[in-house]
Short mmCIF file of C-alpha atoms and ligand atoms in Angstrom, two decimals:
data_model
loop_
_atom_site.label_atom_id
_atom_site.label_comp_id
_atom_site.label_asym_id
_atom_site.label_seq_id
_atom_site.Cartn_x
_atom_site.Cartn_y
_atom_site.Cartn_z
CA MET E 13 -0.41 9.38 19.85
CA LEU E 14 0.88 9.88 16.19
CA ILE E 15 1.42 7.18 13.90
CA GLY E 16 3.21 7.35 11.00
CA VAL E 17 2.75 4.97 7.93
CA PRO E 18 5.44 5.58 5.05
CA LYS E 19 4.77 4.01 1.74
CA GLU E 20 6.80 0.89 1.27
CA ILE E 21 9.78 1.70 -0.96
CA LYS E 22 11.54 -1.89 -1.59
CA ASN E 23 11.74 -3.38 -4.52
CA ASN E 24 8.15 -4.55 -5.54
CA GLU E 25 6.65 -4.32 -2.01
CA TYR E 26 3.21 -3.41 -2.55
CA ARG E 27 1.96 -3.89 1.20
CA VAL E 28 1.26 -0.94 3.54
CA GLY E 29 1.48 -1.00 7.62
CA LEU E 30 -1.74 0.07 8.45
CA THR E 31 -5.34 -0.77 6.89
CA PRO E 32 -8.04 2.05 6.49
CA ASP E 33 -9.97 -0.30 8.94
CA ALA E 34 -7.07 -0.17 11.57
CA VAL E 35 -6.86 3.43 11.14
CA TYR E 36 -10.65 3.87 11.94
CA GLU E 37 -10.08 1.68 15.26
CA LEU E 38 -6.98 3.59 16.04
CA HIS E 39 -8.42 7.21 15.15
CA SER E 40 -11.81 6.10 16.88
CA ALA E 41 -9.58 5.13 20.28
CA GLY E 42 -8.09 9.09 19.69
CA HIS E 43 -4.75 8.40 18.06
CA GLN E 44 -3.37 10.68 14.84
CA ILE E 45 -2.57 8.92 12.20
CA LEU E 46 -0.39 10.75 9.32
CA ILE E 47 -0.46 8.01 5.71
CA GLU E 48 1.59 9.16 3.08
CA LYS E 49 -0.26 9.22 -0.21
CA GLY E 50 -0.53 6.21 -2.22
CA ALA E 51 1.10 3.90 0.48
CA GLY E 52 -1.86 1.81 0.34
CA LEU E 53 -2.67 2.03 -3.58
CA GLY E 54 -0.50 -1.35 -4.49
CA ALA E 55 -2.74 -2.90 -2.40
CA GLY E 56 -6.08 -1.37 -3.57
CA LEU E 57 -6.41 0.65 -1.15
CA GLU E 58 -6.79 4.18 -1.71
CA ASP E 59 -6.51 7.71 -0.51
CA ALA E 60 -9.53 8.59 0.08
CA HIS E 61 -10.84 5.29 2.35
CA TYR E 62 -7.41 6.61 4.78
CA GLU E 63 -9.02 10.12 4.66
CA ASN E 64 -13.01 8.42 5.46
CA ALA E 65 -11.14 6.27 8.24
CA GLY E 66 -9.59 9.62 10.23
CA ALA E 67 -6.00 9.70 8.71
CA GLN E 68 -4.10 12.31 7.59
CA LEU E 69 -2.76 12.50 4.03
CA VAL E 70 0.91 13.92 3.76
CA ARG E 71 2.31 14.00 0.09
CA GLY E 72 5.72 12.25 0.87
CA PRO E 73 7.81 10.59 3.76
CA GLU E 74 9.97 13.43 5.52
CA GLU E 75 6.92 15.00 7.82
CA ILE E 76 6.07 11.24 8.71
CA PHE E 77 9.49 10.92 9.46
CA ALA E 78 10.06 13.82 11.41
CA GLN E 79 7.11 13.70 13.67
CA ALA E 80 5.31 10.25 14.02
CA GLU E 81 6.25 9.07 17.56
CA LEU E 82 5.05 5.30 16.14
CA ILE E 83 6.20 4.11 12.55
CA VAL E 84 4.18 0.97 11.04
CA LYS E 85 5.59 -0.46 8.18
CA VAL E 86 5.89 -3.80 6.79
CA LYS E 87 9.20 -4.45 5.74
CA GLU E 88 13.14 -4.20 6.86
CA PRO E 89 13.59 -0.16 6.27
CA GLN E 90 15.71 1.12 3.41
CA PRO E 91 19.32 2.65 4.15
CA GLU E 92 17.55 5.84 2.92
CA GLU E 93 14.59 5.39 5.46
CA CYS E 94 17.16 4.53 8.24
CA LYS E 95 18.84 8.26 8.23
CA ARG E 96 15.61 9.87 9.01
CA PHE E 97 14.56 8.18 12.37
CA ASN E 98 15.10 9.66 15.43
CA LYS E 99 16.05 8.63 19.22
CA GLN E 100 12.10 9.50 19.94
CA GLN E 101 10.69 7.01 17.80
CA ILE E 102 8.83 3.65 17.83
CA LEU E 103 9.98 1.84 14.65
CA PHE E 104 7.31 -1.86 14.29
CA THR E 105 7.99 -3.55 11.26
CA PHE E 106 9.89 -6.61 10.10
CA LEU E 107 13.59 -6.37 10.26
CA HIS E 108 15.48 -9.76 9.88
CA LEU E 109 19.12 -8.43 11.47
CA ALA E 110 20.68 -10.91 11.47
CA ALA E 111 20.38 -11.34 7.95
CA SER E 112 22.24 -7.64 7.82
CA LYS E 113 24.25 -5.99 9.67
CA SER E 114 24.35 -2.94 7.92
CA LEU E 115 20.79 -2.39 8.54
CA THR E 116 21.34 -2.88 12.21
CA GLU E 117 24.49 -0.77 12.64
CA ALA E 118 22.23 1.96 10.80
CA LEU E 119 19.44 1.52 13.58
CA MET E 120 21.88 1.54 16.30
CA ALA E 121 23.37 4.53 15.20
CA SER E 122 19.37 5.90 14.74
CA GLY E 123 18.65 5.74 18.53
CA VAL E 124 14.90 4.52 17.45
CA SER E 125 13.51 1.78 19.25
CA ALA E 126 12.79 -1.09 16.94
CA ILE E 127 10.57 -3.71 17.38
CA ALA E 128 10.33 -6.81 15.37
CA TYR E 129 7.54 -8.79 14.04
CA GLU E 130 9.12 -11.71 13.23
CA THR E 131 10.48 -11.91 16.94
CA VAL E 132 7.19 -10.80 19.08
CA LYS E 133 5.91 -13.91 20.70
CA ASP E 134 2.51 -14.73 22.41
CA ALA E 135 1.83 -16.54 25.60
CA GLN E 136 2.16 -19.95 23.50
CA GLY E 137 5.92 -19.03 22.56
CA THR E 138 4.66 -19.36 19.15
CA LEU E 139 5.18 -16.13 16.44
CA PRO E 140 1.65 -14.60 15.75
CA LEU E 141 2.78 -11.26 13.84
CA LEU E 142 5.32 -13.98 11.44
CA ALA E 143 2.52 -16.31 11.13
CA PRO E 144 0.48 -14.59 8.96
CA MET E 145 2.77 -14.21 6.62
CA SER E 146 4.35 -17.57 7.00
CA GLU E 147 1.10 -19.03 5.76
CA VAL E 148 1.06 -16.75 2.83
CA ALA E 149 4.84 -17.61 1.53
CA GLY E 150 4.27 -21.32 2.37
CA ARG E 151 0.92 -21.11 -0.04
CA MET E 152 2.76 -18.95 -2.43
CA SER E 153 5.99 -20.96 -2.18
CA VAL E 154 4.49 -24.19 -4.08
CA GLN E 155 2.96 -22.15 -6.72
CA ALA E 156 6.31 -20.69 -7.23
CA ALA E 157 8.03 -23.82 -7.48
CA ALA E 158 5.33 -25.58 -9.82
CA ARG E 159 6.11 -22.06 -12.21
CA CYS E 160 9.95 -23.42 -11.77
CA LEU E 161 9.26 -26.81 -12.81
CA GLU E 162 8.03 -25.82 -16.05
CA LYS E 163 10.67 -26.16 -19.04
CA PRO E 164 10.79 -22.47 -20.09
CA VAL E 165 11.40 -21.14 -16.62
CA GLY E 166 14.89 -23.81 -16.42
CA GLY E 167 12.88 -26.16 -14.46
CA ARG E 168 12.96 -30.26 -15.10
CA GLY E 169 9.65 -30.23 -17.35
CA VAL E 170 7.66 -31.99 -14.34
CA LEU E 171 4.10 -31.27 -13.75
CA MET E 172 3.49 -30.90 -10.38
CA GLY E 173 0.89 -32.75 -9.93
CA GLY E 174 1.36 -35.85 -12.81
CA ILE E 175 -1.25 -37.15 -15.17
CA PRO E 176 -2.70 -40.23 -15.29
CA GLY E 177 0.24 -42.58 -15.89
CA VAL E 178 2.46 -40.35 -15.38
CA ALA E 179 4.07 -39.43 -11.57
CA PRO E 180 3.43 -36.24 -9.94
CA ALA E 181 6.67 -34.13 -8.59
CA TYR E 182 8.83 -35.13 -5.00
CA VAL E 183 8.39 -32.19 -3.31
CA VAL E 184 10.76 -32.43 -0.10
CA ILE E 185 9.82 -29.08 2.51
CA ILE E 186 12.50 -29.01 5.20
CA GLY E 187 11.38 -27.22 8.41
CA GLY E 188 7.39 -27.95 9.12
CA GLY E 189 6.81 -24.67 10.71
CA VAL E 190 3.96 -22.32 9.50
CA VAL E 191 5.98 -22.05 6.36
CA GLY E 192 6.24 -25.57 5.62
CA LEU E 193 2.91 -26.99 6.95
CA ASN E 194 1.05 -24.62 4.82
CA ALA E 195 3.64 -25.49 1.70
CA ALA E 196 2.84 -29.13 2.25
CA ARG E 197 -1.25 -27.88 1.69
CA MET E 198 -1.11 -26.28 -1.02
CA ALA E 199 1.52 -29.21 -2.15
CA VAL E 200 -0.68 -32.05 -1.56
CA GLY E 201 -3.26 -29.94 -2.99
CA MET E 202 -2.31 -29.87 -6.46
CA GLY E 203 -1.36 -33.58 -6.60
CA ALA E 204 2.32 -33.66 -5.70
CA ASN E 205 4.50 -36.16 -3.63
CA VAL E 206 5.11 -34.42 -0.64
CA SER E 207 7.51 -34.83 2.45
CA ILE E 208 8.23 -32.77 5.03
CA MET E 209 11.76 -32.92 7.63
CA ASP E 210 11.86 -31.56 10.67
CA ARG E 211 13.45 -31.84 14.10
CA SER E 212 10.40 -31.53 16.45
CA LEU E 213 9.14 -34.64 16.98
CA SER E 214 6.22 -33.22 18.49
CA ARG E 215 5.78 -30.85 15.63
CA LEU E 216 5.99 -34.14 12.94
CA ARG E 217 3.67 -35.79 15.02
CA TYR E 218 1.19 -32.94 14.43
CA LEU E 219 1.96 -33.01 10.69
CA ASP E 220 1.54 -36.71 10.54
CA ASP E 221 -1.76 -36.06 12.34
CA ILE E 222 -3.60 -33.87 10.35
CA PHE E 223 -2.06 -35.08 7.40
CA GLN E 224 -3.67 -38.25 7.83
CA GLY E 225 -1.35 -40.30 5.68
CA ARG E 226 -0.92 -37.08 2.88
CA VAL E 227 2.26 -36.55 3.61
CA ARG E 228 5.39 -38.34 4.97
CA THR E 229 7.03 -36.95 7.28
CA LEU E 230 11.06 -37.15 8.01
CA TYR E 231 13.44 -36.21 11.18
CA SER E 232 15.28 -33.83 9.82
CA THR E 233 19.29 -34.85 10.06
CA GLN E 234 22.33 -34.03 7.43
CA ALA E 235 22.02 -37.31 5.78
CA SER E 236 18.34 -37.67 5.90
CA ILE E 237 18.43 -34.45 3.95
CA LYS E 238 21.06 -35.61 1.69
CA GLU E 239 19.15 -38.48 0.80
CA GLN E 240 16.04 -37.43 -0.12
CA ILE E 241 17.38 -33.96 -2.03
CA GLN E 242 18.56 -36.94 -4.24
CA ARG E 243 15.36 -37.78 -5.24
CA ALA E 244 13.39 -34.20 -5.05
CA ASP E 245 12.11 -32.19 -8.04
CA ALA E 246 11.40 -29.32 -5.80
CA VAL E 247 13.10 -28.53 -2.10
CA ILE E 248 11.58 -26.06 0.11
CA GLY E 249 13.54 -24.50 2.67
CA ALA E 250 11.46 -23.22 5.22
CA VAL E 251 13.66 -23.99 8.91
CA LEU E 252 13.99 -20.91 11.23
CA ILE E 253 15.47 -20.16 14.63
CA PRO E 254 13.85 -17.39 15.99
CA GLY E 255 15.75 -14.55 15.58
CA ALA E 256 18.79 -15.89 14.24
CA ALA E 257 20.65 -16.84 10.67
CA ALA E 258 19.27 -19.62 9.57
CA PRO E 259 21.52 -22.73 9.61
CA LYS E 260 22.52 -23.43 6.48
CA LEU E 261 21.50 -27.15 5.52
CA LEU E 262 22.39 -27.55 2.00
CA SER E 263 26.14 -26.81 0.71
CA ARG E 264 27.39 -25.86 -2.58
CA GLU E 265 28.74 -29.72 -3.18
CA ASP E 266 25.35 -31.18 -2.24
CA LEU E 267 23.76 -29.62 -5.14
CA GLY E 268 25.88 -31.91 -7.26
CA LEU E 269 23.54 -34.93 -5.35
CA MET E 270 20.24 -33.62 -6.81
CA LYS E 271 18.48 -34.34 -10.50
CA LYS E 272 19.63 -31.72 -13.18
CA ASN E 273 17.31 -28.54 -13.33
CA ALA E 274 15.59 -29.37 -10.07
CA VAL E 275 14.00 -26.37 -7.91
CA LEU E 276 15.32 -24.77 -4.74
CA VAL E 277 12.68 -22.53 -3.10
CA ASP E 278 14.50 -20.76 -0.09
CA VAL E 279 11.82 -19.03 1.80
CA ALA E 280 14.20 -18.80 4.66
CA ILE E 281 16.10 -16.42 2.51
CA ASP E 282 14.72 -13.60 4.88
CA GLN E 283 16.87 -14.49 7.36
CA GLY E 284 19.80 -14.80 4.83
CA GLY E 285 18.50 -18.25 3.43
CA CYS E 286 19.21 -21.90 4.48
CA PHE E 287 20.77 -23.27 1.16
CA ALA E 288 24.60 -22.11 0.80
CA THR E 289 24.29 -20.94 -2.45
CA SER E 290 21.06 -18.75 -1.95
CA LYS E 291 20.61 -15.07 -2.25
CA ALA E 292 18.27 -13.05 -2.21
CA THR E 293 15.92 -12.16 -5.07
CA THR E 294 13.22 -9.97 -6.39
CA HIS E 295 9.55 -10.86 -7.58
CA GLU E 296 11.40 -8.37 -10.73
CA SER E 297 13.68 -10.99 -11.09
CA PRO E 298 13.07 -14.41 -8.89
CA THR E 299 15.73 -16.72 -9.83
CA PHE E 300 19.18 -18.10 -10.94
CA VAL E 301 20.82 -20.85 -11.34
CA VAL E 302 23.89 -22.43 -9.71
CA ASP E 303 25.33 -25.61 -11.49
CA ASP E 304 22.46 -26.64 -12.78
CA ILE E 305 19.85 -26.06 -9.74
CA LEU E 306 16.95 -23.51 -9.93
CA HIS E 307 17.24 -21.15 -7.23
CA TYR E 308 14.11 -19.21 -6.09
CA CYS E 309 14.63 -16.72 -3.86
CA VAL E 310 12.76 -13.77 -2.86
CA ALA E 311 13.08 -12.25 0.37
CA ASN E 312 9.60 -10.79 0.15
CA ILE E 313 7.05 -13.49 -1.21
CA PRO E 314 4.02 -11.88 0.39
CA GLY E 315 4.45 -9.15 -1.28
CA ALA E 316 3.07 -10.01 -4.29
CA VAL E 317 -0.13 -10.76 -3.33
CA ALA E 318 0.13 -7.92 -1.68
CA ARG E 319 -3.83 -6.87 -0.85
CA SER E 320 -4.62 -10.38 0.61
CA SER E 321 -1.47 -10.26 2.91
CA THR E 322 -1.67 -6.82 3.97
CA PHE E 323 -5.37 -7.71 5.55
CA ALA E 324 -3.48 -10.84 6.93
CA LEU E 325 -0.68 -9.00 8.69
CA ASN E 326 -3.08 -6.07 9.92
CA ASN E 327 -5.41 -8.86 11.12
CA ALA E 328 -2.21 -9.97 13.63
CA THR E 329 -0.90 -6.40 14.22
CA LEU E 330 -3.75 -4.43 15.44
CA PRO E 331 -3.74 -5.27 18.69
CA TYR E 332 -0.27 -4.38 19.26
CA VAL E 333 -0.30 -1.45 17.22
CA LYS E 334 -3.39 -0.54 19.39
CA LEU E 335 -1.17 -1.32 22.86
CA LEU E 336 1.64 0.80 21.74
CA ALA E 337 -0.08 4.08 20.48
CA ASP E 338 -2.05 3.65 24.13
CA LYS E 339 0.80 3.04 25.80
CA GLY E 340 4.21 3.77 24.24
CA ILE E 341 7.19 1.11 24.73
CA GLU E 342 5.62 0.28 28.11
CA ALA E 343 3.04 -1.66 25.84
CA LEU E 344 6.12 -4.57 25.70
CA ASN E 345 5.53 -5.33 29.15
CA LYS E 346 1.72 -5.61 29.09
CA LEU E 347 1.74 -8.44 26.70
CA PRO E 348 3.00 -11.90 27.29
CA GLY E 349 6.23 -12.30 24.84
CA PHE E 350 5.60 -8.89 23.34
CA ALA E 351 9.13 -7.67 24.55
CA GLU E 352 10.94 -10.61 23.20
CA GLY E 353 9.94 -7.92 19.70
CA LEU E 354 12.12 -5.27 20.54
CA ASN E 355 15.74 -5.97 18.99
CA ILE E 356 17.49 -2.26 18.93
CA GLN E 357 16.99 0.36 21.84
CA ASN E 358 19.04 3.06 22.96
CA GLY E 359 21.26 2.17 20.09
CA GLN E 360 22.36 -1.11 21.64
CA ILE E 361 21.15 -5.31 20.24
CA THR E 362 18.38 -6.12 22.54
CA CYS E 363 17.34 -9.22 21.06
CA ALA E 364 19.79 -12.58 22.34
CA ALA E 365 19.53 -14.00 19.23
CA VAL E 366 20.54 -11.04 16.85
CA ALA E 367 23.60 -9.87 19.39
CA GLU E 368 24.70 -13.33 18.77
CA ALA E 369 24.65 -13.38 14.79
CA PHE E 370 27.63 -10.72 15.07
CA ALA E 371 29.42 -11.71 17.82
N1 LIG B 405 10.10 -15.34 2.16
C1 LIG B 405 9.59 -14.59 2.94
O1 LIG B 405 9.42 -14.04 2.18
C2 LIG B 405 9.41 -14.81 4.14
C3 LIG B 405 7.70 -15.44 4.20
C4 LIG B 405 7.13 -15.13 5.37
C5 LIG B 405 8.40 -16.22 6.05
N2 LIG B 405 9.61 -16.49 5.97
C6 LIG B 405 10.63 -17.05 6.82
O2 LIG B 405 10.41 -18.94 6.45
C7 LIG B 405 10.97 -19.20 7.67
C8 LIG B 405 10.08 -20.08 7.97
O3 LIG B 405 9.18 -19.77 9.54
P1 LIG B 405 8.05 -20.27 9.68
O4 LIG B 405 7.05 -19.00 10.34
O5 LIG B 405 7.69 -21.18 9.00
O6 LIG B 405 8.89 -20.66 11.08
P2 LIG B 405 8.65 -21.91 12.18
O7 LIG B 405 9.35 -21.44 13.42
O8 LIG B 405 7.01 -21.65 11.97
O9 LIG B 405 8.77 -23.26 11.85
C9 LIG B 405 10.51 -22.88 11.74
C10 LIG B 405 10.14 -24.44 11.44
O10 LIG B 405 11.97 -25.10 11.08
C11 LIG B 405 12.20 -26.27 12.19
N3 LIG B 405 13.58 -26.36 12.06
C12 LIG B 405 14.56 -25.68 12.89
N4 LIG B 405 15.51 -26.28 12.38
C13 LIG B 405 15.55 -27.11 11.45
C14 LIG B 405 16.06 -28.10 10.68
N5 LIG B 405 17.51 -27.96 10.68
N6 LIG B 405 16.09 -28.95 9.81
C15 LIG B 405 14.64 -29.16 9.59
N7 LIG B 405 13.35 -28.26 10.45
C16 LIG B 405 14.26 -27.47 10.87
C17 LIG B 405 11.51 -25.71 13.77
O11 LIG B 405 11.43 -27.08 14.36
C18 LIG B 405 10.49 -24.87 13.01
O12 LIG B 405 9.30 -26.46 12.92
C19 LIG B 405 11.49 -18.28 8.34
O13 LIG B 405 12.83 -17.45 8.41
C20 LIG B 405 10.72 -16.83 7.85
O14 LIG B 405 11.04 -15.74 8.45
C21 LIG B 405 9.54 -16.06 5.03
#
């Protein structure tokens, strides 16, 4: 199969769909790979690495979109990319369609078969292609929160880990999945006082078990969230209902309950955000203030650590890319849960949660 990897064009996005190692494996298996020149540079992957691995370099995206049967990307396609897809193509990338009606409609109009990393499941029902980026985003959300707590950035002037004789920051993590667990690990490591809230009792039991008393686990209800945000220096939003728009857990009025200059980090912003006042931001301008509360809502957090993230993503996606290259769209039926990744086919929405978001 002819596989194409364009350079990512989203603001401050430096990741790339395939590493040279992945290209080498695909090329060795008899596939042909077109890579846009400079596509890997942001992740420290030079054109020569790709050429040595067997890829053919092309000057711009035109040839890739015109010729490739399978397009492997990282972020959701931008409007100028959507215009270039065709009916014969398979697109494999993050899509987060429930957060964008215009992107959904553009992909439907293009006729492309669009498979979203974030809704592919494995035999256990977990999300194997979202997980590595959630691990990164969860860890980075706490770095971001620590920075946002600093006064010059607009925060309360609180040191995440405290100091002898002075209490550390109180961090509340809403959603104890992959993002939540990784956020908690970093926050605990920095010495913060940490609570994780979730609606899954089995998940809370697991978290309680692995953190051995170093975090508090709390059942998430509207009332318990209101109670917790009053005490928090930083709140990290990390909930997910796969494929669906994120549930809004804080209203604008709720901000009035919080401490002045406290921080909200909305990691779920890629699914529309879990705080009513969230709106997507970029690494270039990551924060904004609503009612004295500093919001950090970067939609592509892992893009900032492009090199680590590209390797982590490829470790997870390569077996799926290989299967798609070998079998075409039939690959969806060859692995349990792979078919759940298909979001758009023949101009129709094929993911129930996305369809529901626009019903
Ligand atoms: N901004 C970024 O750059 C970035 C990067 C990676 C992931 N994400 C996003 O982070 C979010 C979380 O991803 P994940 O991999 O941790 O998902 P996950 O499925 O592993 O975890 C989500 C958790 O949320 C819990 N939950 C659902 N509703 C809840 C509620 N009302 N209250 C409390 N908990 C609730 C679920 O029980 C689950 O444990 C997703 O929206 C994902 O797309 C964003």
